[in-house]
Amino acid sequence: MIALRKAWARLIAVALALVPGTAMAKTVDRYVAARDGVTIEISAPRADIVRIRAGKGALPEDASWAVPQQVRARHTPLDVAISGTEATVRTTALTVTLDRTTLAVSIRDAEGRVVLADAPGNALDFATSGFRLRKAMPLDEHYFGLGDKTGSLDRRGAAYTLWNADQFGFGVATDPLYKSIPFVLGLDHGGHAFGLFMDNSWRSFFDFGKSDRAAFSFGAEGGPVDYYVMAGPGPKDVVRGYAYLTGTPPLTPRWALGFQQSRWSYMSQVEAQGIADRLRADRIPADVLWLDIDYQDRNRPFTVNTRTFPDLPGLVRRLKTQDMHLVVITDLHIAAAPNQGYKPYDSGMAGNVFMKNPDGKPFVGPVWPGPAMFPDFTQARVRAWWGEQYRDFVGMGVAGFWNDMNEPAVFDPLTKTMPLDVVNTIDEPGFAPRKTTQAEVHNLVGMLNSRATYEGVLKLAPDKRPFVMTRASFAGGQRYAATWTGDNSSSWAHLKLSVSQLISLGLSGFAYAGDDIGGFAGDPPSLELLTRWVEIGAFNPIFRDHYQKGKAEQEVWVHGKEQEDIRRRYIEERYRLMPYIYALADENSRTGLPLMRPVFLDYPTVVAGGDRLGGTEDQFMLGGDLLIAPPATWESPAPYRITLPGAGWYDYWTGLPLAGAETTETPTLDHLPVFVRPGAILPRQPLVQSTVEIPKGRLQLAVFLGANCQGALYLDDGESFAYKRDGYLRQQITCDATSLSFGEREGSFKPWWAGFDVVIHGWTGPAPKVRLDGRTVTSKVDAAAHTISFTLPDIAHRARVVIGG
């Protein structure tokens, strides 16, 4: 009866909406109106998020690969009032106004501020098969997101195509690229933000005032008008809202945050083992060795070339003794190899798992193995088949899997992919079963490929966190895989571009993102490029050195002792910061806030500084406490000015406070400017050679005096799902001018440390008395460093350390 009453209420709402001048007040779970053959629906999965769907005639199917069904099923009650030609739809946080004569939409927040409004004129245009929507574009609005797009971090004034494409050696303005993530974050000079997510997988576009200075527009060649607006009010609220819709990344295995070495390709088991041996011999901390396609038999996925890799399980075991993990590539293309004993082909043909030509025969296209076929991942049973292919690798202890070439790439010089009329079958819970084509699902193949890998590996090893790396993806793909920016180049321009690409990926849900450190393609302009790239990579979420065959070696130790020593020092610093980085990973898994982020995420009003975001577009933050400030022109020796978001920041390397909000840096090869937020509490550990190695000694708490003084500790076993039960440690620490306070520790996981080495930066004056539970703690003041240091036992319960007073 309840369902029947809701349905009746919706019908009444529609009927009254069609009668001009009707006055009505009603509470419903969605509001539907129609005009001139177009139907529009307004609903709210949460009070601060509005969903708008529209269609010519009937509404489109309510189905999504990006937004899980349980999220779309949530409906916040809507208070609807209709007066004359205007319908007003309210939640507790938002007001949506619909002009019933034009179907123009305007959204305001609880304070009456316009969040997003349709542009004047034709705001919704249905083309022959697609559509275009136009939104007003205020002069002070900046736009961010869309995943790994090239160009400026701020998208205003540019236009982009969303169509997953294999772009080897892409340029700094190449578009489209490997991923399609139709999510945008808007931010004005007052720090007010909104988010817009268009849930459409067809070839689509976003135009931020390039073709029409008064409006930004978006649309697609086909598929549904289905988009969500997140009201903010701040950029962090928008990012959390997007994560609410499309999901947060699962907590990564801790080893995936360590340094990783890769090449296309290490050609033999002896060579691969030699790389690991050299890393350990040179005491370069590292966690992962990657194998590209040449470990396989004739480039065929799920095979091993036993002539060059005679004992892959033995390699896995040997690496394990060195506290290292192995990741192997498994591309999605299955060699078309009948009667050759190739199991993936034989079982795939028997199971009818491959995409079809319009005539019903499997599509065959040239890729690395030669003629190859492609699983139809839009079917749940096909994804299950794919997951089963990992059984042998998982059984031998391979730690992670790399899904490359999944745009899907085909060696066609014109399209780089398969024809649009290749047929897929949608057979998925939440969707009506039907046939479709690559025109609709092309942009989904990478995400569904990585989903099949993640779910398959999880099924085979249910209490071990899978690690999957994908090149192509779509919105929501962060639930299954990390990613990287693809086949970049060894150039200063690409080093600079990597910052904006990784920031944008983080905003777009992919918190675990990296690039090919040093550049994948081409010869570097100087040996200093790799050194500088390692320095910046030490503060990236994924830290992997990877390069193609045919170019000079690019491992950390090349180019001589001076370069290696600098690179090692930055890699070591990452491992010292691992407690801080892993706490950020925990935060991301719960909130969606990225590890690597733009300065404006924590300081929204920096956008008021102008076209270059007040000097911060080349800067980024690792979490909320570290700000990294590389030069705008990496290869230039000229001094450059660094503007920080406020005064009181500290130099990370010296621990000393800065005199103001600006400083000038003269570039030197061994120094990357890094600054610490006043009020940060950074946990740092003794140096280890791998995340598997248990640190020895105490955990350092580096306290940087300032407002909002706080930090967090997080720890678990680093690889299982015990953290979802009680197997974790989480603790908040705060400070003020006279005390350091520990919150009650959550979880049952036991830490490796027996106590804390506390170093308080920004201290002036003589040594104060330091007391814990009434007992005096010995302290030491370093006047030159402006620090006070003392040692504490491990503190698991609520406690206050009194400093002075």
Short mmCIF file of C-alpha atoms in Angstrom, two decimals, residues 427-722:
data_model
loop_
_atom_site.label_atom_id
_atom_site.label_comp_id
_atom_site.label_asym_id
_atom_site.label_seq_id
_atom_site.Cartn_x
_atom_site.Cartn_y
_atom_site.Cartn_z
CA ASP A 427 23.07 -8.46 -18.58
CA GLU A 428 23.53 -6.82 -15.22
CA PRO A 429 21.42 -6.41 -12.07
CA GLY A 430 19.66 -3.05 -12.20
CA PHE A 431 19.56 -2.94 -16.02
CA ALA A 432 16.96 -4.18 -18.44
CA PRO A 433 18.66 -6.98 -20.45
CA ARG A 434 19.33 -5.78 -23.99
CA LYS A 435 21.76 -5.57 -26.87
CA THR A 436 23.76 -2.41 -27.42
CA THR A 437 26.93 -1.33 -29.20
CA GLN A 438 30.32 0.16 -28.50
CA ALA A 439 28.81 3.59 -29.19
CA GLU A 440 27.23 3.31 -25.75
CA VAL A 441 29.67 1.20 -23.75
CA HIS A 442 33.11 2.00 -25.24
CA ASN A 443 33.91 4.36 -22.35
CA LEU A 444 32.89 1.66 -19.85
CA VAL A 445 35.17 -1.14 -21.05
CA GLY A 446 38.19 -0.11 -18.98
CA MET A 447 36.19 0.29 -15.79
CA LEU A 448 34.35 -3.00 -16.25
CA ASN A 449 37.62 -4.76 -17.11
CA SER A 450 39.21 -3.56 -13.86
CA ARG A 451 36.01 -4.37 -11.97
CA ALA A 452 36.16 -7.94 -13.27
CA THR A 453 39.80 -8.17 -12.19
CA TYR A 454 39.18 -6.71 -8.73
CA GLU A 455 36.15 -8.88 -8.03
CA GLY A 456 37.80 -12.00 -9.43
CA VAL A 457 40.98 -11.60 -7.40
CA LEU A 458 38.94 -10.82 -4.30
CA LYS A 459 36.94 -14.00 -4.76
CA LEU A 460 40.13 -16.04 -5.10
CA ALA A 461 41.77 -14.44 -2.03
CA PRO A 462 38.86 -13.09 0.04
CA ASP A 463 40.82 -11.62 2.95
CA LYS A 464 43.56 -9.92 0.96
CA ARG A 465 43.08 -6.45 -0.52
CA PRO A 466 43.37 -6.64 -4.31
CA PHE A 467 45.61 -4.21 -6.12
CA VAL A 468 44.57 -3.43 -9.69
CA MET A 469 46.04 -0.77 -11.98
CA THR A 470 43.99 0.36 -14.98
CA ARG A 471 44.75 2.76 -17.80
CA ALA A 472 41.18 3.40 -18.99
CA SER A 473 38.17 3.97 -16.79
CA PHE A 474 34.92 5.83 -16.19
CA ALA A 475 33.28 7.54 -13.23
CA GLY A 476 33.05 5.07 -10.35
CA GLY A 477 36.07 3.11 -11.56
CA GLN A 478 37.91 4.18 -8.40
CA ARG A 479 35.96 1.46 -6.58
CA TYR A 480 38.07 -1.16 -8.36
CA ALA A 481 41.45 0.18 -9.42
CA ALA A 482 44.25 2.67 -9.15
CA THR A 483 45.29 4.42 -12.34
CA TRP A 484 48.11 6.28 -14.03
CA THR A 485 48.30 8.95 -16.70
CA GLY A 486 49.40 6.61 -19.50
CA ASP A 487 52.19 6.83 -22.03
CA ASN A 488 53.71 10.19 -21.19
CA SER A 489 57.03 11.54 -22.45
CA SER A 490 60.43 12.29 -20.94
CA SER A 491 60.20 16.08 -21.08
CA TRP A 492 60.05 19.01 -18.71
CA ALA A 493 56.61 19.86 -20.09
CA HIS A 494 55.29 16.44 -19.12
CA LEU A 495 56.79 16.71 -15.64
CA LYS A 496 54.87 19.95 -15.19
CA LEU A 497 51.72 18.42 -16.72
CA SER A 498 51.86 15.48 -14.31
CA VAL A 499 50.98 17.72 -11.37
CA SER A 500 47.75 19.04 -12.85
CA GLN A 501 46.77 15.60 -14.19
CA LEU A 502 47.21 13.88 -10.83
CA ILE A 503 45.44 16.68 -8.96
CA SER A 504 42.53 16.45 -11.37
CA LEU A 505 42.35 12.66 -11.08
CA GLY A 506 42.22 12.99 -7.29
CA LEU A 507 39.36 15.46 -7.50
CA SER A 508 37.62 13.07 -9.91
CA GLY A 509 37.62 10.15 -7.48
CA PHE A 510 40.91 8.46 -8.39
CA ALA A 511 42.89 9.13 -5.23
CA TYR A 512 45.40 6.41 -6.11
CA ALA A 513 46.94 7.84 -9.25
CA GLY A 514 50.46 8.17 -10.58
CA ASP A 515 52.42 8.80 -13.72
CA ASP A 516 55.45 7.16 -15.31
CA ILE A 517 58.24 8.72 -13.27
CA GLY A 518 60.91 9.98 -15.66
CA GLY A 519 58.58 9.70 -18.64
CA PHE A 520 57.62 6.61 -20.63
CA ALA A 521 58.49 7.61 -24.18
CA GLY A 522 61.36 9.53 -25.75
CA ASP A 523 64.83 10.47 -24.62
CA PRO A 524 65.14 12.88 -21.67
CA PRO A 525 66.63 16.33 -22.35
CA SER A 526 69.01 15.92 -19.39
CA LEU A 527 69.87 13.46 -16.64
CA GLU A 528 68.44 15.95 -14.14
CA LEU A 529 64.89 15.29 -15.42
CA LEU A 530 64.68 11.90 -13.69
CA THR A 531 66.05 13.36 -10.46
CA ARG A 532 63.50 16.15 -10.43
CA TRP A 533 60.72 13.69 -11.31
CA VAL A 534 61.67 11.37 -8.45
CA GLU A 535 61.60 14.36 -6.10
CA ILE A 536 58.03 15.27 -7.07
CA GLY A 537 57.02 11.61 -7.28
CA ALA A 538 57.91 11.10 -3.64
CA PHE A 539 54.81 13.17 -2.85
CA ASN A 540 52.49 11.54 -5.40
CA PRO A 541 49.94 8.87 -4.40
CA ILE A 542 51.42 6.17 -6.69
CA PHE A 543 55.20 6.30 -7.08
CA ARG A 544 56.31 4.18 -10.07
CA ASP A 545 59.33 4.59 -12.35
CA HIS A 546 58.33 3.12 -15.74
CA TYR A 547 59.72 3.48 -19.25
CA GLN A 548 59.61 1.86 -22.65
CA LYS A 549 62.10 -0.42 -24.33
CA GLY A 550 64.51 1.11 -26.81
CA LYS A 551 65.47 4.09 -24.65
CA ALA A 552 68.27 4.55 -22.15
CA GLU A 553 67.93 2.90 -18.76
CA GLN A 554 65.87 4.87 -16.25
CA GLU A 555 66.29 3.11 -12.92
CA VAL A 556 67.14 5.23 -9.90
CA TRP A 557 70.83 4.32 -9.90
CA VAL A 558 71.64 5.45 -13.44
CA HIS A 559 73.52 8.71 -14.14
CA GLY A 560 76.06 8.37 -11.33
CA LYS A 561 76.36 8.64 -7.57
CA GLU A 562 75.35 12.29 -7.22
CA GLN A 563 72.02 11.75 -8.97
CA GLU A 564 71.37 8.44 -7.22
CA ASP A 565 72.04 9.92 -3.79
CA ILE A 566 69.52 12.72 -4.34
CA ARG A 567 66.89 10.33 -5.67
CA ARG A 568 67.46 7.91 -2.79
CA ARG A 569 67.07 10.70 -0.25
CA TYR A 570 63.62 11.62 -1.57
CA ILE A 571 62.51 8.00 -1.70
CA GLU A 572 63.71 7.59 1.88
CA GLU A 573 61.72 10.66 2.91
CA ARG A 574 58.56 9.08 1.51
CA TYR A 575 59.12 6.01 3.66
CA ARG A 576 59.68 8.17 6.74
CA LEU A 577 56.36 9.87 5.96
CA MET A 578 54.53 6.57 5.48
CA PRO A 579 52.49 6.89 8.73
CA TYR A 580 51.17 10.24 7.48
CA ILE A 581 50.50 8.93 3.97
CA TYR A 582 48.75 5.80 5.22
CA ALA A 583 46.52 7.89 7.49
CA LEU A 584 45.55 9.88 4.39
CA ALA A 585 44.68 6.61 2.65
CA ASP A 586 42.42 5.73 5.57
CA GLU A 587 40.76 9.15 5.36
CA ASN A 588 40.21 8.72 1.63
CA SER A 589 38.60 5.31 2.05
CA ARG A 590 36.06 6.83 4.44
CA THR A 591 35.45 10.28 2.89
CA GLY A 592 36.72 10.34 -0.70
CA LEU A 593 39.09 13.24 0.00
CA PRO A 594 42.17 12.73 -2.20
CA LEU A 595 45.71 12.24 -0.95
CA MET A 596 47.22 14.60 -3.55
CA ARG A 597 45.03 17.66 -3.88
CA PRO A 598 44.91 21.24 -5.15
CA VAL A 599 45.66 23.99 -2.68
CA PHE A 600 42.10 25.31 -3.10
CA LEU A 601 40.59 22.16 -1.62
CA ASP A 602 41.78 23.29 1.81
CA TYR A 603 42.02 27.02 1.01
CA PRO A 604 39.12 27.74 -1.39
CA THR A 605 39.60 31.48 -1.72
CA VAL A 606 43.00 31.16 -3.43
CA VAL A 607 41.04 31.09 -6.70
CA ALA A 608 40.45 34.81 -6.21
CA GLY A 609 44.08 35.36 -7.20
CA GLY A 610 43.37 35.27 -10.92
CA ASP A 611 44.02 33.00 -13.87
CA ARG A 612 46.75 31.00 -12.12
CA LEU A 613 44.77 30.56 -8.92
CA GLY A 614 46.75 33.14 -7.04
CA GLY A 615 50.05 31.49 -7.95
CA THR A 616 49.01 28.04 -6.75
CA GLU A 617 48.28 26.10 -9.96
CA ASP A 618 51.80 24.66 -9.99
CA GLN A 619 51.58 23.85 -6.29
CA PHE A 620 49.78 20.94 -4.68
CA MET A 621 49.16 19.48 -1.28
CA LEU A 622 49.70 16.01 0.11
CA GLY A 623 46.84 15.79 2.54
CA GLY A 624 45.94 18.93 4.41
CA ASP A 625 49.35 19.50 6.01
CA LEU A 626 52.08 19.45 3.32
CA LEU A 627 52.32 21.93 0.48
CA ILE A 628 54.74 21.20 -2.37
CA ALA A 629 55.81 24.20 -4.46
CA PRO A 630 57.73 23.24 -7.61
CA PRO A 631 58.76 25.90 -10.12
CA ALA A 632 56.43 26.91 -12.93
CA THR A 633 59.30 26.28 -15.36
CA TRP A 634 61.27 23.27 -14.18
CA GLU A 635 64.26 23.69 -16.45
CA SER A 636 64.82 27.34 -15.57
CA PRO A 637 67.50 28.28 -13.00
CA ALA A 638 65.81 31.62 -12.35
CA PRO A 639 64.52 32.38 -8.84
CA TYR A 640 60.76 32.19 -8.42
CA ARG A 641 58.30 33.49 -5.86
CA ILE A 642 56.25 31.10 -3.75
CA THR A 643 52.98 32.39 -2.33
CA LEU A 644 51.48 30.41 0.53
CA PRO A 645 47.84 30.49 1.70
CA GLY A 646 48.48 32.66 4.74
CA ALA A 647 51.36 33.27 7.13
CA GLY A 648 52.95 30.99 9.68
CA TRP A 649 53.98 28.08 7.43
CA TYR A 650 57.13 26.08 8.14
CA ASP A 651 59.91 24.85 5.90
CA TYR A 652 59.57 21.05 5.94
CA TRP A 653 63.28 20.39 5.54
CA THR A 654 64.55 22.75 8.24
CA GLY A 655 61.51 22.86 10.49
CA LEU A 656 61.88 26.64 10.76
CA PRO A 657 58.91 29.01 10.43
CA LEU A 658 58.73 31.39 7.49
CA ALA A 659 58.64 35.10 8.13
CA GLY A 660 55.52 35.71 6.03
CA ALA A 661 53.24 34.27 3.38
CA GLU A 662 55.78 34.62 0.58
CA THR A 663 59.28 33.37 -0.05
CA THR A 664 61.67 33.28 -2.98
CA GLU A 665 63.28 30.03 -4.11
CA THR A 666 66.45 29.79 -6.17
CA PRO A 667 66.28 26.31 -7.73
CA THR A 668 68.95 23.78 -6.87
CA LEU A 669 68.92 20.20 -8.07
CA ASP A 670 68.73 18.61 -4.64
CA HIS A 671 65.94 20.78 -3.20
CA LEU A 672 62.19 20.66 -3.75
CA PRO A 673 60.39 23.29 -1.65
CA VAL A 674 57.96 21.65 0.77
CA PHE A 675 56.07 23.49 3.50
CA VAL A 676 54.10 22.43 6.55
CA ARG A 677 50.79 23.89 7.64
CA PRO A 678 50.94 25.79 10.94
CA GLY A 679 49.02 23.53 13.31
CA ALA A 680 50.05 20.25 11.67
CA ILE A 681 51.05 17.17 13.65
CA LEU A 682 53.01 14.90 11.31
CA PRO A 683 53.74 11.29 12.29
CA ARG A 684 57.08 10.05 10.92
CA GLN A 685 58.78 6.69 11.32
CA PRO A 686 62.38 5.44 11.34
CA LEU A 687 63.71 4.56 7.90
CA VAL A 688 62.83 1.15 6.47
CA GLN A 689 63.62 -0.48 3.12
CA SER A 690 60.04 -1.67 2.54
CA THR A 691 56.59 -1.17 4.00
CA VAL A 692 56.79 -4.84 5.02
CA GLU A 693 59.75 -4.12 7.29
CA ILE A 694 58.66 -3.23 10.80
CA PRO A 695 60.22 0.06 11.91
CA LYS A 696 62.42 -0.03 14.99
CA GLY A 697 62.20 2.52 17.76
CA ARG A 698 59.63 5.18 18.48
CA LEU A 699 57.18 7.06 16.28
CA GLN A 700 58.10 10.70 15.84
CA LEU A 701 55.37 13.29 16.27
CA ALA A 702 56.49 16.52 14.59
CA VAL A 703 54.26 19.27 15.97
CA PHE A 704 54.19 22.60 14.12
CA LEU A 705 52.61 25.20 16.37
CA GLY A 706 49.67 27.09 14.94
CA ALA A 707 45.90 27.34 14.87
CA ASN A 708 43.73 24.24 14.48
CA CYS A 709 46.58 22.06 15.71
CA GLN A 710 45.78 18.42 15.00
CA GLY A 711 46.95 15.20 13.42
CA ALA A 712 45.90 11.58 13.08
CA LEU A 713 47.42 8.14 13.53
CA TYR A 714 46.24 5.15 11.56
CA LEU A 715 47.67 1.65 11.38
CA ASP A 716 46.57 -1.87 10.45
CA ASP A 717 48.22 -4.99 9.04
CA GLY A 718 48.48 -3.34 5.62
CA GLU A 719 47.02 -6.15 3.52
CA SER A 720 43.89 -7.81 4.93
CA PHE A 721 40.31 -6.66 5.52
CA ALA A 722 40.65 -7.00 9.28
#
